[in-house]
CSV table of C-alpha atoms and ligand atoms in Angstrom, one decimal:
chain,number,residue,atom,x,y,z
W,1489,MET,CA,-7.2,-26.9,25.8
W,1490,SER,CA,-8.8,-27.1,22.4
W,1491,HIS,CA,-12.3,-25.7,22.9
W,1492,THR,CA,-14.3,-23.7,20.4
W,1493,ILE,CA,-17.3,-21.5,21.0
W,1494,ASP,CA,-19.5,-24.4,19.9
W,1495,SER,CA,-17.8,-27.0,22.1
W,1496,ILE,CA,-18.2,-24.7,25.1
W,1497,ARG,CA,-21.8,-24.1,24.4
W,1498,LYS,CA,-22.4,-27.8,24.2
W,1499,GLY,CA,-20.4,-28.5,27.3
W,1500,LEU,CA,-22.4,-25.9,29.3
W,1501,HIS,CA,-25.8,-27.1,28.1
W,1502,GLU,CA,-24.9,-30.8,28.7
W,1503,LYS,CA,-23.5,-29.9,32.1
W,1504,GLN,CA,-20.1,-31.4,31.4
W,1505,PHE,CA,-18.7,-28.4,33.1
W,1506,SER,CA,-19.8,-25.0,34.5
W,1507,ALA,CA,-18.6,-21.7,33.2
W,1508,GLU,CA,-16.9,-21.2,36.6
W,1509,GLU,CA,-15.1,-24.5,36.4
W,1510,LEU,CA,-13.9,-23.7,32.8
W,1511,ALA,CA,-12.7,-20.2,33.9
W,1512,ARG,CA,-10.8,-21.6,36.8
W,1513,GLU,CA,-9.2,-24.4,34.7
W,1514,THR,CA,-8.3,-21.9,32.0
W,1515,LEU,CA,-6.7,-19.5,34.4
W,1516,ALA,CA,-4.7,-22.2,36.1
W,1517,PHE,CA,-3.5,-23.5,32.8
W,1518,ALA,CA,-2.7,-20.0,31.4
W,1519,GLU,CA,-0.8,-19.0,34.6
W,1520,ALA,CA,1.2,-22.3,34.4
W,1521,GLU,CA,2.0,-21.9,30.7
W,1522,ASN,CA,2.8,-18.2,30.8
W,1523,PRO,CA,6.5,-18.5,31.8
W,1524,LYS,CA,7.1,-20.3,28.5
W,1525,THR,CA,5.9,-17.5,26.2
W,1526,ASN,CA,5.2,-14.3,28.4
W,1527,ALA,CA,2.0,-13.9,26.4
W,1528,TYR,CA,0.1,-12.4,29.4
W,1529,LEU,CA,1.0,-9.3,31.3
W,1530,THR,CA,-2.0,-9.4,33.7
W,1531,PHE,CA,-4.5,-12.1,34.7
W,1532,ALA,CA,-8.0,-11.1,35.8
W,1533,PRO,CA,-9.1,-14.0,38.0
W,1534,GLU,CA,-11.7,-12.0,40.0
W,1535,ARG,CA,-13.3,-10.5,37.0
W,1536,ALA,CA,-13.3,-13.8,35.1
W,1537,ILE,CA,-14.8,-15.8,38.0
W,1538,ALA,CA,-17.5,-13.1,38.6
W,1539,GLN,CA,-18.4,-13.1,34.9
W,1540,ALA,CA,-18.4,-16.9,34.7
W,1541,ARG,CA,-20.8,-17.1,37.7
W,1542,ARG,CA,-23.1,-14.7,36.0
W,1543,VAL,CA,-23.2,-17.0,33.0
W,1544,ASP,CA,-23.9,-20.0,35.2
W,1545,GLU,CA,-26.7,-18.2,37.0
W,1546,THR,CA,-28.3,-17.2,33.6
W,1547,LEU,CA,-28.1,-20.8,32.5
W,1548,ALA,CA,-29.6,-22.0,35.7
W,1549,ARG,CA,-32.6,-19.7,35.1
W,1550,SER,CA,-32.9,-21.2,31.6
W,1551,GLU,CA,-32.2,-17.9,30.0
W,1552,ASP,CA,-29.8,-17.2,27.0
W,1553,PRO,CA,-26.4,-16.3,28.3
W,1554,GLY,CA,-25.3,-15.0,24.9
W,1555,PRO,CA,-23.2,-16.2,21.9
W,1556,LEU,CA,-19.9,-16.1,23.8
W,1557,ALA,CA,-21.2,-17.7,27.0
W,1558,GLY,CA,-18.4,-18.9,29.1
W,1559,VAL,CA,-15.8,-18.5,26.4
W,1560,PRO,CA,-12.3,-17.5,27.8
W,1561,ILE,CA,-11.0,-14.4,26.0
W,1562,ALA,CA,-7.6,-12.7,26.2
W,1563,VAL,CA,-7.5,-8.9,25.5
W,1564,LYS,CA,-4.5,-7.0,24.1
W,1565,ASP,CA,-3.1,-4.6,26.7
W,1566,VAL,CA,-3.8,-1.5,24.6
W,1567,ILE,CA,-7.5,-2.0,25.1
W,1568,LEU,CA,-9.0,-0.5,28.2
W,1569,THR,CA,-10.4,-2.7,30.9
W,1570,ARG,CA,-12.0,-0.9,33.8
W,1571,GLY,CA,-10.3,-1.5,37.2
W,1572,LEU,CA,-7.6,-3.6,35.6
W,1573,ARG,CA,-4.1,-2.6,34.7
W,1574,THR,CA,-3.8,-1.5,31.1
W,1575,THR,CA,-0.1,-0.9,30.3
W,1576,CYS,CA,0.2,-0.7,26.5
W,1577,ALA,CA,3.4,-2.7,27.3
W,1578,SER,CA,5.0,0.7,28.2
W,1579,ARG,CA,6.9,1.6,31.3
W,1580,LEU,CA,5.0,4.8,31.3
W,1581,LEU,CA,1.7,3.1,32.0
W,1582,ALA,CA,3.1,0.2,34.1
W,1583,ASN,CA,0.6,1.0,36.9
W,1584,TYR,CA,-2.2,2.6,35.0
W,1585,ILE,CA,-5.7,1.4,36.0
W,1586,ALA,CA,-8.2,2.1,33.3
W,1587,PRO,CA,-11.3,4.0,34.5
W,1588,TYR,CA,-13.6,2.6,31.9
W,1589,ASP,CA,-14.1,-0.4,29.5
W,1590,ALA,CA,-13.6,-0.3,25.8
W,1591,THR,CA,-16.8,-0.8,23.8
W,1592,ALA,CA,-15.5,-4.0,22.4
W,1593,VAL,CA,-14.8,-5.3,26.0
W,1594,ILE,CA,-18.3,-4.3,27.1
W,1595,ARG,CA,-19.8,-6.1,24.1
W,1596,VAL,CA,-17.8,-9.2,24.7
W,1597,GLU,CA,-19.0,-9.4,28.3
W,1598,GLN,CA,-22.6,-8.7,27.4
W,1599,ALA,CA,-22.4,-11.7,25.1
W,1600,GLY,CA,-21.2,-13.8,28.0
W,1601,GLY,CA,-17.5,-13.8,27.2
W,1602,VAL,CA,-15.1,-14.3,30.1
W,1603,ILE,CA,-12.0,-12.1,30.0
W,1604,ILE,CA,-9.2,-13.9,31.6
W,1605,GLY,CA,-6.3,-11.5,31.2
W,1606,LYS,CA,-4.4,-8.8,29.3
W,1607,THR,CA,-1.8,-9.8,26.7
W,1608,ASN,CA,1.7,-8.5,26.0
W,1609,CYS,CA,2.4,-6.5,22.8
W,1610,ASP,CA,4.8,-4.1,21.3
W,1611,GLU,CA,4.8,-0.8,23.2
W,1612,PHE,CA,1.8,1.2,22.1
W,1613,ALA,CA,1.4,-1.4,19.3
W,1614,MET,CA,4.5,-0.3,17.5
W,1615,GLY,CA,6.4,-3.2,16.1
W,1616,SER,CA,6.2,-6.4,14.2
W,1617,SER,CA,7.7,-8.9,16.7
W,1618,THR,CA,6.5,-8.1,20.2
W,1619,GLU,CA,10.1,-7.4,21.2
W,1620,ASN,CA,9.3,-3.7,21.8
W,1621,SER,CA,7.5,-4.5,25.0
W,1622,ALA,CA,8.8,-2.9,28.2
W,1623,PHE,CA,7.9,-6.2,30.0
W,1624,GLY,CA,10.0,-8.6,27.9
W,1625,PRO,CA,9.3,-10.2,24.5
W,1626,VAL,CA,6.8,-12.9,23.8
W,1627,ARG,CA,8.0,-16.2,22.4
W,1628,ASN,CA,6.2,-18.1,19.6
W,1629,PRO,CA,4.5,-21.2,21.0
W,1630,ALA,CA,5.4,-23.0,17.7
W,1631,ALA,CA,9.1,-22.4,18.2
W,1632,LEU,CA,10.2,-20.8,21.5
W,1633,ASP,CA,13.4,-19.2,20.0
W,1634,ARG,CA,11.2,-17.3,17.5
W,1635,VAL,CA,9.1,-14.2,17.7
W,1636,PRO,CA,5.3,-14.5,17.6
W,1637,GLY,CA,5.0,-11.6,15.3
W,1638,GLY,CA,3.6,-8.3,16.4
W,1639,SER,CA,2.4,-6.1,17.7
W,1640,SER,CA,-0.5,-8.3,19.0
W,1641,GLY,CA,2.0,-11.2,19.7
W,1642,GLY,CA,0.6,-12.0,23.1
W,1643,SER,CA,-3.0,-12.4,21.8
W,1644,ALA,CA,-1.8,-14.7,19.0
W,1645,ALA,CA,0.4,-16.7,21.2
W,1646,ALA,CA,-2.4,-17.1,23.8
W,1647,VAL,CA,-4.8,-18.6,21.2
W,1648,ALA,CA,-2.0,-20.7,19.7
W,1649,GLN,CA,-1.1,-22.0,23.1
W,1650,GLY,CA,-4.7,-22.8,24.0
W,1651,THR,CA,-4.6,-20.5,27.1
W,1652,ALA,CA,-7.5,-18.6,25.6
W,1653,VAL,CA,-10.2,-19.6,23.0
W,1654,LEU,CA,-10.5,-16.1,21.6
W,1655,ALA,CA,-8.5,-12.9,21.8
W,1656,LEU,CA,-8.8,-9.3,20.8
W,1657,GLY,CA,-5.9,-7.6,19.1
W,1658,SER,CA,-5.4,-4.3,17.3
W,1659,ASP,CA,-4.2,-3.8,13.8
W,1660,THR,CA,-2.8,-0.5,12.4
W,1661,GLY,CA,-0.4,-2.0,9.8
W,1662,GLY,CA,-0.7,-5.7,10.2
W,1663,SER,CA,-0.6,-6.3,13.9
W,1664,VAL,CA,-3.4,-8.9,13.9
W,1665,ARG,CA,-2.7,-10.7,10.6
W,1666,GLN,CA,1.0,-11.0,10.9
W,1667,PRO,CA,1.1,-12.6,14.4
W,1668,ALA,CA,-1.8,-14.8,13.5
W,1669,SER,CA,0.3,-16.0,10.5
W,1670,PHE,CA,3.4,-16.5,12.6
W,1671,CYS,CA,1.6,-18.5,15.3
W,1672,GLY,CA,-0.7,-20.5,13.1
W,1673,VAL,CA,-4.1,-19.1,14.2
W,1674,THR,CA,-6.8,-17.1,12.5
W,1675,GLY,CA,-6.7,-13.3,12.7
W,1676,VAL,CA,-9.1,-10.7,11.3
W,1677,THR,CA,-8.7,-7.0,10.5
W,1678,PRO,CA,-12.3,-5.8,9.8
W,1679,THR,CA,-13.2,-2.8,7.6
W,1680,TYR,CA,-12.0,0.5,9.0
W,1681,GLY,CA,-14.9,1.8,11.1
W,1682,ARG,CA,-16.6,-1.7,11.5
W,1683,VAL,CA,-15.6,-2.0,15.2
W,1684,SER,CA,-15.7,0.9,17.7
W,1685,ARG,CA,-12.3,2.1,18.9
W,1686,TYR,CA,-13.7,3.6,22.0
W,1687,GLY,CA,-11.2,2.5,24.7
W,1688,LEU,CA,-8.5,1.4,22.2
W,1689,THR,CA,-5.4,3.4,23.0
W,1690,ALA,CA,-4.7,5.5,19.9
W,1691,PHE,CA,-1.6,4.8,17.8
W,1692,ALA,CA,-2.4,6.1,14.3
W,1693,SER,CA,-6.1,7.0,14.4
W,1694,SER,CA,-6.8,6.8,10.6
W,1695,LEU,CA,-5.5,3.3,10.5
W,1696,ASP,CA,-6.3,1.7,13.9
W,1697,HIS,CA,-8.7,-1.3,14.1
W,1698,ILE,CA,-9.7,-3.8,16.8
W,1699,GLY,CA,-9.8,-7.4,15.5
W,1700,PRO,CA,-10.4,-11.0,16.6
W,1701,PHE,CA,-8.1,-14.0,17.0
W,1702,SER,CA,-9.3,-17.5,17.2
W,1703,ARG,CA,-8.4,-21.0,16.0
W,1704,SER,CA,-11.3,-21.4,13.6
W,1705,VAL,CA,-12.6,-19.0,11.1
W,1706,ARG,CA,-16.1,-19.5,12.4
W,1707,ASP,CA,-15.1,-18.4,15.9
W,1708,SER,CA,-13.6,-15.2,14.5
W,1709,ALA,CA,-16.8,-14.6,12.6
W,1710,VAL,CA,-18.9,-14.9,15.8
W,1711,LEU,CA,-16.5,-12.7,17.8
W,1712,LEU,CA,-16.5,-10.0,15.0
W,1713,ARG,CA,-20.3,-9.9,14.9
W,1714,THR,CA,-20.4,-9.5,18.6
W,1715,ILE,CA,-18.0,-6.5,18.7
W,1716,ALA,CA,-19.0,-4.8,15.4
W,1717,GLY,CA,-21.5,-2.1,14.7
W,1718,ARG,CA,-22.2,1.6,15.4
W,1719,ASP,CA,-21.1,3.0,18.7
W,1720,GLU,CA,-22.2,6.5,19.6
W,1721,LYS,CA,-19.0,6.9,21.6
W,1722,ASP,CA,-16.8,6.6,18.5
W,1723,SER,CA,-17.9,8.9,15.7
W,1724,THR,CA,-15.7,7.0,13.2
W,1725,SER,CA,-17.7,3.7,13.8
W,1726,ALA,CA,-19.9,2.9,10.9
W,1727,PHE,CA,-23.7,2.6,10.7
W,1728,ALA,CA,-23.5,-0.3,8.3
W,1729,PRO,CA,-25.6,-3.3,9.4
W,1730,VAL,CA,-23.6,-6.2,10.7
W,1731,PRO,CA,-24.7,-9.5,9.1
W,1732,ASP,CA,-24.7,-12.9,10.8
W,1733,TYR,CA,-21.4,-14.1,9.3
W,1734,ALA,CA,-21.3,-17.5,10.9
W,1735,ALA,CA,-24.8,-18.4,9.7
W,1736,ALA,CA,-23.7,-18.0,6.0
W,1737,LEU,CA,-20.6,-20.3,6.3
W,1738,ASN,CA,-21.6,-23.3,4.1
W,1739,GLY,CA,-18.4,-24.2,2.4
W,1740,ASP,CA,-19.7,-23.2,-1.0
W,1741,VAL,CA,-17.5,-20.7,-2.8
W,1742,ARG,CA,-17.9,-22.0,-6.4
W,1743,GLY,CA,-17.6,-19.3,-9.0
W,1744,MET,CA,-15.9,-16.8,-6.6
W,1745,LYS,CA,-13.3,-14.7,-8.5
W,1746,ILE,CA,-10.0,-14.5,-6.8
W,1747,GLY,CA,-7.1,-12.1,-7.7
W,1748,LEU,CA,-3.5,-12.9,-7.1
W,1749,PRO,CA,-1.5,-9.6,-6.9
W,1750,LYS,CA,1.8,-10.1,-8.7
W,1751,GLU,CA,3.4,-7.5,-6.4
W,1752,PHE,CA,2.8,-9.8,-3.4
W,1753,PHE,CA,5.0,-12.5,-4.8
W,1754,GLU,CA,8.1,-10.5,-5.4
W,1755,GLY,CA,10.7,-11.0,-2.6
W,1756,LEU,CA,8.7,-13.8,-1.1
W,1757,ALA,CA,10.7,-16.6,0.7
W,1758,SER,CA,10.2,-19.8,-1.4
W,1759,GLU,CA,9.0,-21.8,1.6
W,1760,THR,CA,6.2,-19.3,2.1
W,1761,GLY,CA,5.5,-19.0,-1.6
W,1762,ASP,CA,5.1,-22.8,-2.0
W,1763,LEU,CA,2.4,-22.9,0.8
W,1764,ILE,CA,0.6,-19.9,-0.6
W,1765,MET,CA,0.5,-21.4,-4.1
W,1766,ALA,CA,-0.7,-24.8,-2.7
W,1767,ALA,CA,-3.5,-22.9,-0.9
W,1768,VAL,CA,-4.4,-21.2,-4.2
W,1769,GLY,CA,-4.6,-24.6,-5.8
W,1770,GLU,CA,-7.1,-25.7,-3.1
W,1771,LEU,CA,-9.3,-22.6,-3.8
W,1772,GLN,CA,-9.3,-23.6,-7.4
W,1773,LYS,CA,-10.4,-27.1,-6.5
W,1774,LEU,CA,-13.2,-25.5,-4.5
W,1775,GLY,CA,-14.4,-23.9,-7.7
W,1776,CYS,CA,-12.9,-20.5,-7.5
W,1777,GLU,CA,-11.6,-18.8,-10.6
W,1778,VAL,CA,-8.1,-17.4,-10.1
W,1779,ARG,CA,-6.5,-14.7,-12.1
W,1780,GLU,CA,-3.5,-12.4,-11.8
W,1781,ILE,CA,-4.1,-8.8,-10.8
W,1782,LYS,CA,-2.0,-5.7,-10.3
W,1783,LEU,CA,-1.6,-3.5,-7.3
W,1784,PRO,CA,1.0,-1.2,-8.8
W,1785,HIS,CA,1.5,1.2,-5.9
W,1786,THR,CA,2.5,-1.6,-3.4
W,1787,PRO,CA,6.2,-0.7,-3.6
W,1788,TYR,CA,5.5,2.7,-2.1
W,1789,ALA,CA,3.3,1.5,0.7
W,1790,ILE,CA,6.0,1.0,3.4
W,1791,ALA,CA,7.3,4.6,3.0
W,1792,CYS,CA,3.7,5.9,2.9
W,1793,TYR,CA,2.6,4.0,6.0
W,1794,TYR,CA,5.7,4.9,8.1
W,1795,VAL,CA,5.1,8.6,7.3
W,1796,ILE,CA,1.4,8.6,8.1
W,1797,ALA,CA,1.6,6.2,11.1
W,1798,THR,CA,4.4,8.0,12.7
W,1799,ALA,CA,2.9,11.4,12.1
W,1800,GLU,CA,-0.3,10.4,13.8
W,1801,ALA,CA,1.5,8.6,16.6
W,1802,SER,CA,3.6,11.7,17.4
W,1803,SER,CA,0.4,13.5,18.0
W,1804,ASN,CA,-1.4,10.8,19.8
W,1805,LEU,CA,1.5,10.1,22.2
W,1806,ALA,CA,1.8,13.8,23.2
W,1807,ARG,CA,-0.8,13.1,25.9
W,1808,TYR,CA,1.7,11.1,27.9
W,1809,ASP,CA,3.3,14.0,29.6
W,1810,GLY,CA,3.4,13.1,33.2
W,1811,VAL,CA,0.5,15.3,34.0
W,1812,ARG,CA,-2.3,12.7,33.2
W,1813,TYR,CA,-2.2,8.9,33.0
W,1814,THR,CA,1.4,8.2,33.7
W,1815,ALA,CA,4.1,8.1,36.3
W,1816,ARG,CA,5.7,11.5,36.7
W,1817,ALA,CA,9.4,12.1,36.9
W,1818,SER,CA,10.0,13.3,40.4
W,1819,SER,CA,13.5,14.7,39.8
W,1820,ALA,CA,12.4,17.6,37.6
W,1821,SER,CA,12.4,21.2,38.9
W,1822,THR,CA,10.5,22.9,36.1
W,1823,LEU,CA,7.4,22.0,34.1
W,1824,ALA,CA,9.2,21.6,30.8
W,1825,GLU,CA,11.8,19.4,32.5
W,1826,MET,CA,9.1,17.3,34.0
W,1827,TYR,CA,7.6,16.6,30.6
W,1828,ARG,CA,11.0,15.9,29.1
W,1829,VAL,CA,12.3,13.6,31.9
W,1830,THR,CA,9.0,11.7,32.1
W,1831,ARG,CA,8.9,11.0,28.4
W,1832,ASP,CA,12.6,10.2,28.3
W,1833,GLU,CA,12.4,7.7,31.1
W,1834,GLY,CA,9.0,6.3,30.1
W,1835,PHE,CA,9.1,5.6,26.3
W,1836,GLY,CA,11.2,2.8,24.8
W,1837,PRO,CA,13.5,3.4,21.8
W,1838,GLU,CA,10.9,2.5,19.1
W,1839,CYS,CA,8.3,5.0,20.4
W,1840,LYS,CA,11.0,7.7,20.6
W,1841,ARG,CA,12.1,7.0,17.1
W,1842,ARG,CA,8.5,7.3,15.8
W,1843,ILE,CA,7.8,10.5,17.8
W,1844,MET,CA,10.9,12.1,16.2
W,1845,LEU,CA,10.1,10.8,12.7
W,1846,GLY,CA,6.4,11.8,13.0
W,1847,THR,CA,7.2,15.3,14.4
W,1848,TYR,CA,9.7,15.8,11.6
W,1849,VAL,CA,7.3,14.9,8.7
W,1850,LEU,CA,4.6,17.2,10.2
W,1851,SER,CA,6.9,20.1,10.7
W,1852,ALA,CA,6.2,23.3,8.7
W,1853,GLY,CA,9.1,22.9,6.2
W,1854,TYR,CA,8.5,19.2,5.5
W,1855,TYR,CA,4.7,18.8,5.7
W,1856,ASP,CA,4.2,19.0,2.0
W,1857,ALA,CA,7.2,17.0,1.0
W,1858,TYR,CA,6.4,14.0,3.3
W,1859,TYR,CA,3.0,14.0,5.0
W,1860,LEU,CA,1.0,15.5,2.2
W,1861,LYS,CA,2.8,13.3,-0.4
W,1862,ALA,CA,2.1,10.2,1.7
W,1863,GLN,CA,-1.6,11.0,1.9
W,1864,LYS,CA,-1.6,11.2,-1.9
W,1865,VAL,CA,0.2,7.9,-2.2
W,1866,ARG,CA,-2.4,6.4,0.2
W,1867,ALA,CA,-5.2,7.4,-2.1
W,1868,LEU,CA,-3.4,5.7,-5.0
W,1869,VAL,CA,-3.0,2.5,-2.9
W,1870,ALA,CA,-6.7,2.6,-2.1
W,1871,ARG,CA,-7.5,3.1,-5.8
W,1872,ASP,CA,-5.4,0.1,-6.8
W,1873,TYR,CA,-7.7,-2.0,-4.6
W,1874,ALA,CA,-10.9,-0.4,-5.9
W,1875,GLU,CA,-9.8,-1.1,-9.5
W,1876,ALA,CA,-8.8,-4.7,-8.6
W,1877,PHE,CA,-12.2,-5.3,-7.0
W,1878,GLU,CA,-13.9,-4.4,-10.3
W,1879,GLN,CA,-12.5,-7.7,-11.6
W,1880,VAL,CA,-12.4,-10.0,-8.6
W,1881,ASP,CA,-14.4,-10.7,-5.4
W,1882,ALA,CA,-11.4,-11.4,-3.2
W,1883,ILE,CA,-7.7,-11.0,-3.3
W,1884,VAL,CA,-5.3,-13.6,-1.8
W,1885,GLY,CA,-1.6,-13.7,-1.1
W,1886,PRO,CA,0.9,-14.0,1.7
W,1887,VAL,CA,0.7,-12.2,5.0
W,1888,SER,CA,4.4,-11.9,5.5
W,1889,PRO,CA,7.4,-12.3,3.2
W,1890,PHE,CA,8.9,-15.0,5.6
W,1891,PRO,CA,7.8,-17.1,8.5
W,1892,ALA,CA,8.5,-16.3,12.2
W,1893,PHE,CA,12.1,-15.0,12.6
W,1894,ARG,CA,14.4,-15.5,15.6
W,1895,LEU,CA,14.3,-13.3,18.6
W,1896,GLY,CA,16.9,-10.6,18.2
W,1897,GLU,CA,17.3,-11.1,14.5
W,1898,LYS,CA,15.7,-7.8,13.4
W,1899,VAL,CA,15.2,-5.8,16.5
W,1900,ASN,CA,18.3,-3.7,16.0
W,1901,ASP,CA,17.5,-3.0,12.4
W,1902,PRO,CA,14.3,-0.9,12.3
W,1903,VAL,CA,14.2,-0.7,8.5
W,1904,ALA,CA,14.4,-4.5,8.1
W,1905,MET,CA,11.6,-4.8,10.7
W,1906,TYR,CA,9.5,-2.2,8.8
W,1907,LEU,CA,10.0,-4.0,5.5
W,1908,SER,CA,8.4,-7.1,6.9
W,1909,ASP,CA,5.1,-5.3,6.9
W,1910,ILE,CA,4.9,-5.0,3.1
W,1911,TYR,CA,1.9,-7.3,2.4
W,1912,THR,CA,-0.2,-6.2,5.4
W,1913,ILE,CA,-0.1,-2.4,5.4
W,1914,THR,CA,-1.8,-1.8,2.1
W,1915,GLY,CA,-5.0,-3.4,3.4
W,1916,ASP,CA,-4.9,-0.9,6.3
W,1917,LEU,CA,-4.1,2.1,4.1
W,1918,ALA,CA,-7.1,1.2,2.0
W,1919,GLY,CA,-9.3,0.4,5.0
W,1920,ILE,CA,-10.6,-2.8,3.6
W,1921,PRO,CA,-11.3,-6.1,5.5
W,1922,CYS,CA,-8.4,-8.6,5.5
W,1923,MET,CA,-7.5,-11.7,7.4
W,1924,SER,CA,-4.9,-14.4,7.9
W,1925,VAL,CA,-6.0,-18.0,7.9
W,1926,PRO,CA,-3.4,-20.8,8.5
W,1927,CYS,CA,-2.2,-22.5,5.3
W,1928,GLY,CA,0.3,-25.0,6.6
W,1929,LYS,CA,3.9,-25.2,8.0
W,1930,THR,CA,7.3,-24.8,6.4
W,1931,PRO,CA,9.6,-27.8,6.4
W,1932,GLU,CA,11.0,-26.4,9.7
W,1933,GLY,CA,7.6,-26.5,11.2
W,1934,LEU,CA,6.9,-22.8,11.2
W,1935,PRO,CA,3.2,-21.8,10.6
W,1936,VAL,CA,2.3,-19.7,7.5
W,1937,GLY,CA,-0.9,-17.7,7.0
W,1938,LEU,CA,-2.8,-17.0,3.8
W,1939,GLN,CA,-4.1,-13.5,3.5
W,1940,ILE,CA,-7.6,-12.8,2.1
W,1941,LEU,CA,-8.8,-9.3,1.4
W,1942,THR,CA,-12.2,-8.2,0.2
W,1943,ARG,CA,-14.2,-5.0,-0.5
W,1944,HIS,CA,-15.1,-2.5,2.2
W,1945,PHE,CA,-17.8,-4.0,4.5
W,1946,ASN,CA,-17.7,-7.3,2.7
W,1947,GLU,CA,-16.3,-9.4,5.6
W,1948,MET,CA,-18.9,-11.9,4.6
W,1949,ASP,CA,-17.1,-13.1,1.4
W,1950,MET,CA,-13.8,-13.0,3.3
W,1951,PHE,CA,-15.1,-15.3,6.0
W,1952,ARG,CA,-16.9,-17.6,3.4
W,1953,LEU,CA,-13.7,-18.1,1.5
W,1954,ALA,CA,-11.5,-18.6,4.6
W,1955,ASP,CA,-14.0,-21.0,6.1
W,1956,ALA,CA,-14.4,-23.1,2.9
W,1957,TYR,CA,-10.6,-23.3,2.7
W,1958,GLN,CA,-10.3,-24.3,6.4
W,1959,ARG,CA,-13.0,-27.0,6.1
W,1960,ALA,CA,-11.3,-28.4,2.9
W,1961,THR,CA,-7.8,-28.5,4.4
W,1962,SER,CA,-8.3,-28.8,8.2
W,1963,LEU,CA,-5.1,-26.8,8.6
Q,2172,LIG,N1,4.3,-3.4,12.3
Q,2172,LIG,C1,3.6,-2.2,12.1
Q,2172,LIG,C2,4.2,-1.1,12.9
Q,2172,LIG,O1,5.1,-1.3,13.5
Q,2172,LIG,C3,2.1,-2.4,12.4
Q,2172,LIG,C4,1.8,-2.3,13.8
Q,2172,LIG,C5,0.3,-2.4,14.1
Q,2172,LIG,O2,-0.4,-2.8,13.2
Q,2172,LIG,N2,-0.1,-2.0,15.3
Q,2172,LIG,O3,3.7,0.0,12.9
């Protein structure tokens, strides 16, 4: 299935198909394809059909069914969907039915979008390969022996496989851009605060974002506009007005100043580096001015991120204690034992590792040495970007040092896994918008993404550049 938002709108208006027919066809296709990749944990046929019928009824009354009318959307299983299982890919929440919808979900459905299912991910969004799911790993549709990236691997795989036209993911340190890059689709991390996190299960609250996946840049622009904007249920959501990104995509980026951070090209696999430099050449042909810039604190970013993210995670995950939300250990005879056994049986190894690390860096004796120090480094990383954006309009570089790796290759070596996030986490630490747009395949046929980063709340230039590149290359 190779639909876009526009092709669906056209098909509905010309009565080539109804929204209900499209939803049924998509669900059947997604269910048939799922054994190959394990991208979905739950399908939502009743919800999808009911929503599609609403779209058809609205159309029959000649009313506007909204910008996402009839568009099949997959939602990462850390985002709450009322009445539907929301597992966070954790054994702890295997049977958890969410009592309310996330704001992003409500906005998608108000715009006519059809949610067809919930996608697999790393447990509580912690990982870079989707191998940390309690319900089995996801396989990369481009190479089934490889990981799809993580943690939003199921959402990226669903869009790449064509079992959904759009998907929602979450990004704390790269979990939208890196799987988008590995699977050959577009993935967007908006400015911190651009999209409400109400109903997004918290991992590291000062870094968490909800972001879109799609095949085309234009479709991500439409989806972001739909979900973005102030939400009174999330006090960290921004009041900044949300422009009509898609309306401004005209392919003209002449004169745009692009920075290439030299730190993003150290330790880069040559097969990835060649594709990135070819993409930079394309941007020059489109009339962009390219210059080298410096982001000198990049080498400290991994350590900084894994202190801050684990600290916040250790606090956020404290709520899963067997009293609320989760299955409760039945064997325990005291309250403390009930907490301990529930958490011991429920959390997978990566979550436990992070809870221990995070608790350690926050503990009285080590707070100043680790957590406070990491916060200072974070400010320096953000300052690097602020200084770079005094010289350039956008920054481009790789998303990941290498393309999709094999299942099992890094899962037993957490440090190697963490190091793979080097080019994505700085954008999250700074809170700026960033995205991955496909820029070709390695000789082995593995997709590679080009990362584009812009100033706070300037998603517009990011989309304009990505769209112009996508039109020029058709990649
Ligand atoms: N790979 C990073 C981590 O494991 C990022 C995860 C994310 O963005 N949710 O923390």
